[in-house]
Amino acid sequence: MAPPPLTSVIVVARSQPGIAELSHVTATLSAFLDRSSSLPLAQACAVGSVALLERVWAVSKSAETTADPWCQPTNTWRPSQMLWTNRYYYQDQFAKGMIEACKHADVSTVQWLVDHFSSCVVPAQAIEAAAQRGQRGILELLLKVHGEYKQTSMPGARARGETKPHQVKFWESNALLAAAAGGHGDLVVWMYTDVFNGFYMQNNQEVMDQLACHGDMEAVRRLVADGWQPPRLDFAAVGGDISMVQWLLDQGKDVGKHWALKNAAANGHLEVVKMLVNEGMVYLDGQAFCDAAMHGHLPVVQWLKENNLGWNLAYNAIELAASHGHLEVVQYLHEICSASCTHRTIRGAATNGHLHVVQWLHTQFSDDPSVDLYEAGTKQQFNTTVMDVAAMNGHLHVITYLHEVALAMETVAVSIVDPLEGLVGDSITVPTCTPASIQFAAAGGHLEVLQWLHANYWVEPSVDVMDVAASSEGCSAKALEGAASGDHFDVALLLASKCPELGSVTEHDFIDNCYISSWMEEEYPQHE
């Protein structure tokens, strides 16, 4: 039975006299516009619409296709129909759909999957996704599902109804660690006491360290009272909870002290930095200074400089600050710490698209003969220019600015001519693009950059560029291998349906998805 017409089509048909009565017209229009048949169920689970899931489910069970030729392409191959012809795909879509539902904290979709599928496995990744988002309701639902599975797995037990319950990989997951990483200490304590009944022995230290990162003093104290080891000092420094750091110091718990100052500085926790220095825990102060600059924590950078800690690495810190777009830190390091700017400084800023830093560096140093801002990179960097790395990362706004700079610099250089010496300043490097910029833009899929380069710097593409363009075309065994090893089950099924001969020459060794691997072995057995 075909699914009902789309609501939008019904509304439009009713507004047109004479069309609403022609049910076949409405059905044909709906079939033409409906893309749910080409949507894998697992992707639909990420939308958060049970109505969409119901439609994909209905389409998957429909054997009917529309007879009209102009509508036929939408019905030639439907991944949803593979749910009923390939048991591995059925299980794979359930597992992936459950992960998506848990990632989006969508209990309605989780319940829908549980109700509509039969005898599948809820993977550990789904449990961890729910735990990391603090979704106790989803975890309780899945625990109930697993309880039903255990009951029906007992000798002589029978499943109720047509569907069989699902196995839930709860005890194979790192659920406590995921909850701690998400900052849900209350969920950690609940799972430890009520789910694992106090017998959880997996990743205990990592769980405590993550709780410390989030400053969850209550959960830490509760677990320490139950015999767990306290968290490391360096993880407490990441969280910046002054009371937790003080609590650890008071107890003499200084494991990780060598990285504590660095971690506190990197996360901008100035009070923790001061406390650690006062306690004499001054280790890796140079890295602490650089990390504070890289993350834009100017007050920490200033305090460390004023206390003569780590600023001997200001030359490195300024490049890190520029590459992460922290202009105020760059200015402070240049003016107060006398850190010099080089072509590496502007290269880092251009790589990550920080135009305001690029503009400031050009304004400050373009006339400085001791600084060659636009010097090409090293051999290890393939002699690429600042504009090349901007193209590589798709930063068209940086490229166009540097192009304007280049035109202005060339105009000025041509206008300054000495009667005896000739052209003055002809040794100054002007920003430009090399042919590599086209290759980098193509490899990154940056269409707007390619279009701009075509208009302003185009050269004939090299073989490398043509390889990049050709990699998405055609159908070969490598395409099927890529789909299978890349966990794209629906793409692999489509390729196999169009070119069945591909599977016989496809390698199976690098397929991590157990469902795809089982399907490949069954469909295309390899004989030694």
JSON list of C-alpha atoms in Angstrom, two decimals, residues 441 446-455:
[
{"chain": "A", "resi": 441, "resn": "ALA", "atom": "CA", "xyz": [41.17, 24.93, -3.44]},
{"chain": "A", "resi": 446, "resn": "HIS", "atom": "CA", "xyz": [36.16, 25.55, -2.19]},
{"chain": "A", "resi": 447, "resn": "LEU", "atom": "CA", "xyz": [34.12, 26.46, -5.26]},
{"chain": "A", "resi": 448, "resn": "GLU", "atom": "CA", "xyz": [33.95, 30.22, -4.64]},
{"chain": "A", "resi": 449, "resn": "VAL", "atom": "CA", "xyz": [37.72, 30.38, -4.27]},
{"chain": "A", "resi": 450, "resn": "LEU", "atom": "CA", "xyz": [38.19, 28.42, -7.50]},
{"chain": "A", "resi": 451, "resn": "GLN", "atom": "CA", "xyz": [35.85, 30.76, -9.34]},
{"chain": "A", "resi": 452, "resn": "TRP", "atom": "CA", "xyz": [37.77, 33.78, -8.07]},
{"chain": "A", "resi": 453, "resn": "LEU", "atom": "CA", "xyz": [41.12, 32.23, -8.96]},
{"chain": "A", "resi": 454, "resn": "HIS", "atom": "CA", "xyz": [39.76, 31.44, -12.42]},
{"chain": "A", "resi": 455, "resn": "ALA", "atom": "CA", "xyz": [39.05, 35.12, -12.95]}
]
